[in-house]
PDB file of C-alpha atoms in Angstrom:
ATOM      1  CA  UNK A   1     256.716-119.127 -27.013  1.00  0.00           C
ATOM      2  CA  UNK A   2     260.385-118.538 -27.737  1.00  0.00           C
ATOM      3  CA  UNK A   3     261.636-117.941 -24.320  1.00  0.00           C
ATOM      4  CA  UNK A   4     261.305-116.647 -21.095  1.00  0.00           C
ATOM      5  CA  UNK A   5     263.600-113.763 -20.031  1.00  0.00           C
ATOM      6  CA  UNK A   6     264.472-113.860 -16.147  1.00  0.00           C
ATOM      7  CA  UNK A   7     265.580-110.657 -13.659  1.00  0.00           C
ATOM      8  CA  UNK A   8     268.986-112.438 -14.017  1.00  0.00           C
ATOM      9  CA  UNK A   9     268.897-112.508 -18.063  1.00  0.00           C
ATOM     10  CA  UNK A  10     268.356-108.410 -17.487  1.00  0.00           C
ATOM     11  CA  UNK A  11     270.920-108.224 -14.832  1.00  0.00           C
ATOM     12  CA  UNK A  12     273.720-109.605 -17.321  1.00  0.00           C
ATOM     13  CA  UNK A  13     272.585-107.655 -20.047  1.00  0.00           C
ATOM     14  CA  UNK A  14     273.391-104.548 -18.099  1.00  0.00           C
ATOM     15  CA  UNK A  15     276.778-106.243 -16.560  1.00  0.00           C
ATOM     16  CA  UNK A  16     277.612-106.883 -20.108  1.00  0.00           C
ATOM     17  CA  UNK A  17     276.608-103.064 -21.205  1.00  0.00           C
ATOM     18  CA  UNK A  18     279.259-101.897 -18.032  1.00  0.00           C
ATOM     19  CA  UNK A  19     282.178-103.975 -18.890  1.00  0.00           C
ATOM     20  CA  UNK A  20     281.793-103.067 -22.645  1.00  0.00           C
ATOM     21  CA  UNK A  21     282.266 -99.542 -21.298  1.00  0.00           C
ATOM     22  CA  UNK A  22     278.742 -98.930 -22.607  1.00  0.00           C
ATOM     23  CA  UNK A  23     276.705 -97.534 -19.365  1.00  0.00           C
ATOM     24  CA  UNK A  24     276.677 -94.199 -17.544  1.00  0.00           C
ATOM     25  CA  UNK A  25     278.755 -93.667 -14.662  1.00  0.00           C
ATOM     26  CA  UNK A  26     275.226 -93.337 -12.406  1.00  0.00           C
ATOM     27  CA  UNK A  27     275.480 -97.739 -12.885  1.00  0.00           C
ATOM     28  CA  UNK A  28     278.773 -97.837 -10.824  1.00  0.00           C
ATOM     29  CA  UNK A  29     277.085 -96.397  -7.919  1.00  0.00           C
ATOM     30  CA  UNK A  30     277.647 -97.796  -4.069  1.00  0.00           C
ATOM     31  CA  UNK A  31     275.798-100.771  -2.572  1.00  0.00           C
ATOM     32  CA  UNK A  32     274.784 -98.785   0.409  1.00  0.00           C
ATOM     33  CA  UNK A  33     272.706 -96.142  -1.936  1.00  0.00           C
ATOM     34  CA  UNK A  34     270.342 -98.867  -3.167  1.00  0.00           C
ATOM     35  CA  UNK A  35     270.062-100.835  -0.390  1.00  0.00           C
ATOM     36  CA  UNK A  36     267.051-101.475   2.069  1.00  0.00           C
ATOM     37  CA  UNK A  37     268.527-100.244   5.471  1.00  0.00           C
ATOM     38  CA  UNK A  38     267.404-102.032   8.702  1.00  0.00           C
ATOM     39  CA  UNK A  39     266.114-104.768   7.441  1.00  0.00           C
ATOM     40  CA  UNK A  40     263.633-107.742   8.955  1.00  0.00           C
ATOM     41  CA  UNK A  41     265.994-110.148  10.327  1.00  0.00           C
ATOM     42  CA  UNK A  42     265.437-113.461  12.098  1.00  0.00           C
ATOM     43  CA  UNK A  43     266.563-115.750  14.871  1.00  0.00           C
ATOM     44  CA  UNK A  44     267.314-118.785  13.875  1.00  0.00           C
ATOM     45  CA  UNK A  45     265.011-120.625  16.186  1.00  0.00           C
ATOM     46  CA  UNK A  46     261.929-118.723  14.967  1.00  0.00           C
ATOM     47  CA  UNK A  47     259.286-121.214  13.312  1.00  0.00           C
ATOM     48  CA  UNK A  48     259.281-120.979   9.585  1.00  0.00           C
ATOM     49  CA  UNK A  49     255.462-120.301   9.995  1.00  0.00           C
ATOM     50  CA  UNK A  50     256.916-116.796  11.350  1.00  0.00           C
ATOM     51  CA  UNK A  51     259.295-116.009   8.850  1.00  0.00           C
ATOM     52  CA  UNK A  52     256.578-116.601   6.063  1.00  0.00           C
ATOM     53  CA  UNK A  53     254.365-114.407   8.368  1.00  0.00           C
ATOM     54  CA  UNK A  54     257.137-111.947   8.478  1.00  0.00           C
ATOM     55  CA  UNK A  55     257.778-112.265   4.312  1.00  0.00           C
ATOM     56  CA  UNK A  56     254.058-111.386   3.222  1.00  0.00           C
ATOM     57  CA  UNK A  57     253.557-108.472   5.666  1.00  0.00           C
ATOM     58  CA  UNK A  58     256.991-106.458   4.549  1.00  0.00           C
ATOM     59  CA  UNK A  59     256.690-107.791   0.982  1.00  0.00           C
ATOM     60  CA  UNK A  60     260.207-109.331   0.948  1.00  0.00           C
ATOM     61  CA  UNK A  61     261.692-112.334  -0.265  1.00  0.00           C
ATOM     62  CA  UNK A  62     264.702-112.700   1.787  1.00  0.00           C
ATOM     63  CA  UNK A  63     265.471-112.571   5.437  1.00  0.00           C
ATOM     64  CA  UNK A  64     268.736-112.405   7.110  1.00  0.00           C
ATOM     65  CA  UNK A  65     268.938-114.334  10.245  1.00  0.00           C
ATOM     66  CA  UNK A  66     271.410-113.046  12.771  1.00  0.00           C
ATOM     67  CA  UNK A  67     272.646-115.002  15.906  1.00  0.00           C
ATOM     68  CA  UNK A  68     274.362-112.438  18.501  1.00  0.00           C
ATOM     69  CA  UNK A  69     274.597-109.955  16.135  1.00  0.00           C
ATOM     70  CA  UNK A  70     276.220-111.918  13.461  1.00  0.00           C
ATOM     71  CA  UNK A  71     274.855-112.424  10.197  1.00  0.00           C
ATOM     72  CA  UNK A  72     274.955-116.742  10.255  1.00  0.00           C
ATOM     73  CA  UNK A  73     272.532-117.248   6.934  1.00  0.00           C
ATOM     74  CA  UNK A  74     269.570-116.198   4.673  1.00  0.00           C
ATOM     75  CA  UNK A  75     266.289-116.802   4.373  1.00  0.00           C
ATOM     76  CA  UNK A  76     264.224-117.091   1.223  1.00  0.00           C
ATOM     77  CA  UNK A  77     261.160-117.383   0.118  1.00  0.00           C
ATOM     78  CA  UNK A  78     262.258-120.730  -1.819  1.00  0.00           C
ATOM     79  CA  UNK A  79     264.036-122.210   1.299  1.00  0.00           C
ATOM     80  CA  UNK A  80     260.510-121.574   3.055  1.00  0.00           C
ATOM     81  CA  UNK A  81     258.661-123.539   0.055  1.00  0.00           C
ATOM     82  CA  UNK A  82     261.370-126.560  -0.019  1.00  0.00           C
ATOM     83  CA  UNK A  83     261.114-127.121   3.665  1.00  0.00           C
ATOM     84  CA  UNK A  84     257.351-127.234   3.788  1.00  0.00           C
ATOM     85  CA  UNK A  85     257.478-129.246   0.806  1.00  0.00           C
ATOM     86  CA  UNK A  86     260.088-131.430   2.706  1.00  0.00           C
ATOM     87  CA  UNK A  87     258.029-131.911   5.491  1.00  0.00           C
ATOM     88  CA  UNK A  88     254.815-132.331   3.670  1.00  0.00           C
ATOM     89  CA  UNK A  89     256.191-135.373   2.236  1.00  0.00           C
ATOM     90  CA  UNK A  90     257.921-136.933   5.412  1.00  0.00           C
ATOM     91  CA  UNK A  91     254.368-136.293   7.314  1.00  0.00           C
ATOM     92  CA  UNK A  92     252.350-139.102   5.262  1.00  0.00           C
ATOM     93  CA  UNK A  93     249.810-138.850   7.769  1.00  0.00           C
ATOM     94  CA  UNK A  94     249.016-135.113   7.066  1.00  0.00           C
ATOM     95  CA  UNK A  95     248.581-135.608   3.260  1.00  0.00           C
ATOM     96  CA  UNK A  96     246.388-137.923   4.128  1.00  0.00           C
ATOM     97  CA  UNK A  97     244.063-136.083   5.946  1.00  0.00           C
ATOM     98  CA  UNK A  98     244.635-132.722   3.741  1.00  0.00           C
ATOM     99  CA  UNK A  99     246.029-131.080   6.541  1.00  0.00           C
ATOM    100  CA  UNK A 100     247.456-127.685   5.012  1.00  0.00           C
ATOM    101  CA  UNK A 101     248.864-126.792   8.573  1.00  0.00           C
ATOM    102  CA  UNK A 102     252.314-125.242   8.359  1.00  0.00           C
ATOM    103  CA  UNK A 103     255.208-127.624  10.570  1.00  0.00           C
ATOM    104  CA  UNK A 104     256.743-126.954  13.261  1.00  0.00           C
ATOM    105  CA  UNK A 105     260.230-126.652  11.562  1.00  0.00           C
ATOM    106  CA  UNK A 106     262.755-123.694  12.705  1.00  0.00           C
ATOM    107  CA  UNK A 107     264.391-121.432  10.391  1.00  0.00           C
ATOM    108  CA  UNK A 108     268.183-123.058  11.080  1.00  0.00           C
ATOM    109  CA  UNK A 109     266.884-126.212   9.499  1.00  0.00           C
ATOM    110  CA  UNK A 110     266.064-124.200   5.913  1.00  0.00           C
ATOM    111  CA  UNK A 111     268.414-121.521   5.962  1.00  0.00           C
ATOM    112  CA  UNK A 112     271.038-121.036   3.578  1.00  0.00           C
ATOM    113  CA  UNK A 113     274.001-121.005   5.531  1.00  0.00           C
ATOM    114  CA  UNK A 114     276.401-120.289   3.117  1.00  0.00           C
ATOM    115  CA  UNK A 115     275.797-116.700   2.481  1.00  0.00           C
ATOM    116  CA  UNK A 116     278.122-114.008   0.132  1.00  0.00           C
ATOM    117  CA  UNK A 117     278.086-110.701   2.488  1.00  0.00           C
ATOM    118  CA  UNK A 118     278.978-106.937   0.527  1.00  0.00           C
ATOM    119  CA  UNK A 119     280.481-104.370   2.069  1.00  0.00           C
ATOM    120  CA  UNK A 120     278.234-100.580   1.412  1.00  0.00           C
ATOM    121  CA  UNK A 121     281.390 -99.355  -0.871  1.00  0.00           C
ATOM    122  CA  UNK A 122     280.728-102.429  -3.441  1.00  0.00           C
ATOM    123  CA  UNK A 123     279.745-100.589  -6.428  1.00  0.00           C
ATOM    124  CA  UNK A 124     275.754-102.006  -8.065  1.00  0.00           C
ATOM    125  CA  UNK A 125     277.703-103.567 -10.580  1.00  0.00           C
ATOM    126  CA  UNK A 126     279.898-105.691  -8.874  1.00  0.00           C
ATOM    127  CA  UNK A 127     276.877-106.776  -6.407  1.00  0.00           C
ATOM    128  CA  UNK A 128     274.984-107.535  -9.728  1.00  0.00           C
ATOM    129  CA  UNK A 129     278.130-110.177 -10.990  1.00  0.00           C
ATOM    130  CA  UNK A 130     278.201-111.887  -7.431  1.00  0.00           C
ATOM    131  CA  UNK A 131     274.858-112.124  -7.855  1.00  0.00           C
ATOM    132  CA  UNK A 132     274.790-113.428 -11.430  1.00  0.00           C
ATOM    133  CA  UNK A 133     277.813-115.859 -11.272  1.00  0.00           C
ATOM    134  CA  UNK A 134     276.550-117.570  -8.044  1.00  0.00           C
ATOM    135  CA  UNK A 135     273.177-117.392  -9.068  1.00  0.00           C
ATOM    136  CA  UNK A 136     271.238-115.222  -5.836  1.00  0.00           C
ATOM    137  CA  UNK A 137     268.687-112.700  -5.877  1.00  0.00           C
ATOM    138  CA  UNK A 138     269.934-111.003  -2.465  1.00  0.00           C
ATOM    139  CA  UNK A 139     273.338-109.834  -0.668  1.00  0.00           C
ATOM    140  CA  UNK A 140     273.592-108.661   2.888  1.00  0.00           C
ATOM    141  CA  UNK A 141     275.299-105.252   3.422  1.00  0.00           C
ATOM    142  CA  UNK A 142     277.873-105.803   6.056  1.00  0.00           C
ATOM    143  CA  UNK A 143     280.207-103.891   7.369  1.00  0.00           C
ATOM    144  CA  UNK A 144     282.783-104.705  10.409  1.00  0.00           C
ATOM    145  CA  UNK A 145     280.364-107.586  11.122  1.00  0.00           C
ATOM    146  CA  UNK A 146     277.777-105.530  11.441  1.00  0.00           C
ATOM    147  CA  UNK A 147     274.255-105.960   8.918  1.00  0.00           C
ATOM    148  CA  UNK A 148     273.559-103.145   7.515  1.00  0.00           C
ATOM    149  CA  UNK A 149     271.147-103.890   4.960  1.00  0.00           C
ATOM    150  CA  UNK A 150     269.841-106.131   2.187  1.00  0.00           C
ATOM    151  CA  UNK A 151     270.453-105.532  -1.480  1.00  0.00           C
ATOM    152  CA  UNK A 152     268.399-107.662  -4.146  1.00  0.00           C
ATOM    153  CA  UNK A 153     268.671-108.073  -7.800  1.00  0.00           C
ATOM    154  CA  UNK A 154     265.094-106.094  -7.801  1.00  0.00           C
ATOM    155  CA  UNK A 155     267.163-103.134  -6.352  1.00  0.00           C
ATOM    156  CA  UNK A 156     269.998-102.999  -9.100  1.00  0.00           C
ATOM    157  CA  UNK A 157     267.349-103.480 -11.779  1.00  0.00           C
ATOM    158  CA  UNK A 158     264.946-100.489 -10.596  1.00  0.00           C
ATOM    159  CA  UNK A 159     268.262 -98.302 -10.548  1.00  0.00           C
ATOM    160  CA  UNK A 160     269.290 -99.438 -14.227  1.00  0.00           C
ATOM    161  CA  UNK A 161     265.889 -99.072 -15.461  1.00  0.00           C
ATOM    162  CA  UNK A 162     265.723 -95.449 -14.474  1.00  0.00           C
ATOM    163  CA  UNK A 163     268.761 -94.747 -15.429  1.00  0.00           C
ATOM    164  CA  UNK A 164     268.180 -96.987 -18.687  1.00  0.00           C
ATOM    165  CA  UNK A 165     264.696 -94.916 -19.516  1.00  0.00           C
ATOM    166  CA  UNK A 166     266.562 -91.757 -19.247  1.00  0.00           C
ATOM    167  CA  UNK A 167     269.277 -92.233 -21.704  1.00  0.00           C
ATOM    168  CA  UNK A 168     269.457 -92.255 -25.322  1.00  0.00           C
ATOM    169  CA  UNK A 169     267.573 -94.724 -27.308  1.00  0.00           C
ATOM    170  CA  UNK A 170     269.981 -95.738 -29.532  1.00  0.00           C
ATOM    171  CA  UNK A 171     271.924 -97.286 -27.233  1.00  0.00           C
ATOM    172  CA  UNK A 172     269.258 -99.612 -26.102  1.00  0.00           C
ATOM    173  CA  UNK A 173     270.718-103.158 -27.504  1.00  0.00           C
ATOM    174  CA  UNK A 174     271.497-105.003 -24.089  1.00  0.00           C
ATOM    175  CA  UNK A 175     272.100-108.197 -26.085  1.00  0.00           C
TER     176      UNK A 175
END
């Protein structure tokens, strides 16, 4: 094994191919064409049990939780896991017994609430950079305050890949 190569690896190779003036014009393309409108948010005194519920049945990672109307943090998959971890090892008891029982511990606890919003003009690349150099896998969509949807590094990737298949072979060197 040499390596492992992450989504973010992928992500800079095509930021690098942009700012080296090496990528189609399609890669400069707004926010608000690749993004997942309406999406799943949260309150943030919803049970994480529920947000995990609400993860695995819409086959998302992140959830935006919104408190009268405004976007007020994110919800990942990975805050999920390090609050249950977090309360698995403050309830002794539980481990124990082998109790796999999920806590009672609300979303506000776990969030993230320090959260980088977009507006739908940001062009893919520029979303792909804030996502790079403050290492996140998700922006909200806002605009005027209002959510309008979720963009992840999965989105920009599927749009560069297609793009990337497309084009000409030789210029296939993301390194």
């Amino acid at each position: 094994l040499v390596g492992i190569v992450t989504e973010t690896d992928i992500l800079g190779a095509f930021i690098h191919q942009v700012e080296s003036g090496h990528a189609p014009e399609s890669w400069c393309q707004p926010a608000s064409t690749h993004m997942h409108s309406d999406p799943v948010t949260l309150d943030p005194n919803v049970e994480v049990g529920v947000a995990l519920d609400l993860c695995l049945q819409n086959h998302i990672r992140h959830l935006p939780v919104v408190e009268g109307g405004q976007l007020i943090g994110l919800l990942s998959d990975r805050d999920i896991r390090l609050g249950l971890a977090r309360s698995s090892i403050n309830d002794a008891q539980a481990q124990s017994e082998g109790r796999l029982s999920i806590p009672n511990i609300r979303v506000f606890s776990v969030m993230s609430q320090f959260v980088i919003p977009i507006e739908p003009t940001h062009f893919l690349v520029d979303a792909a950079t804030i996502m790079v150099k403050n290492k996140i896998s998700a922006l909200p969509v806002v605009s005027k305050g209002k959510l309008l949807g979720m963009l992840t590094q999965t989105d920009i990737l599927r749009h560069f890949a297609a793009h990337f298949a497309e084009g000409d072979s030789s210029k296939r060197d993301l390194a």
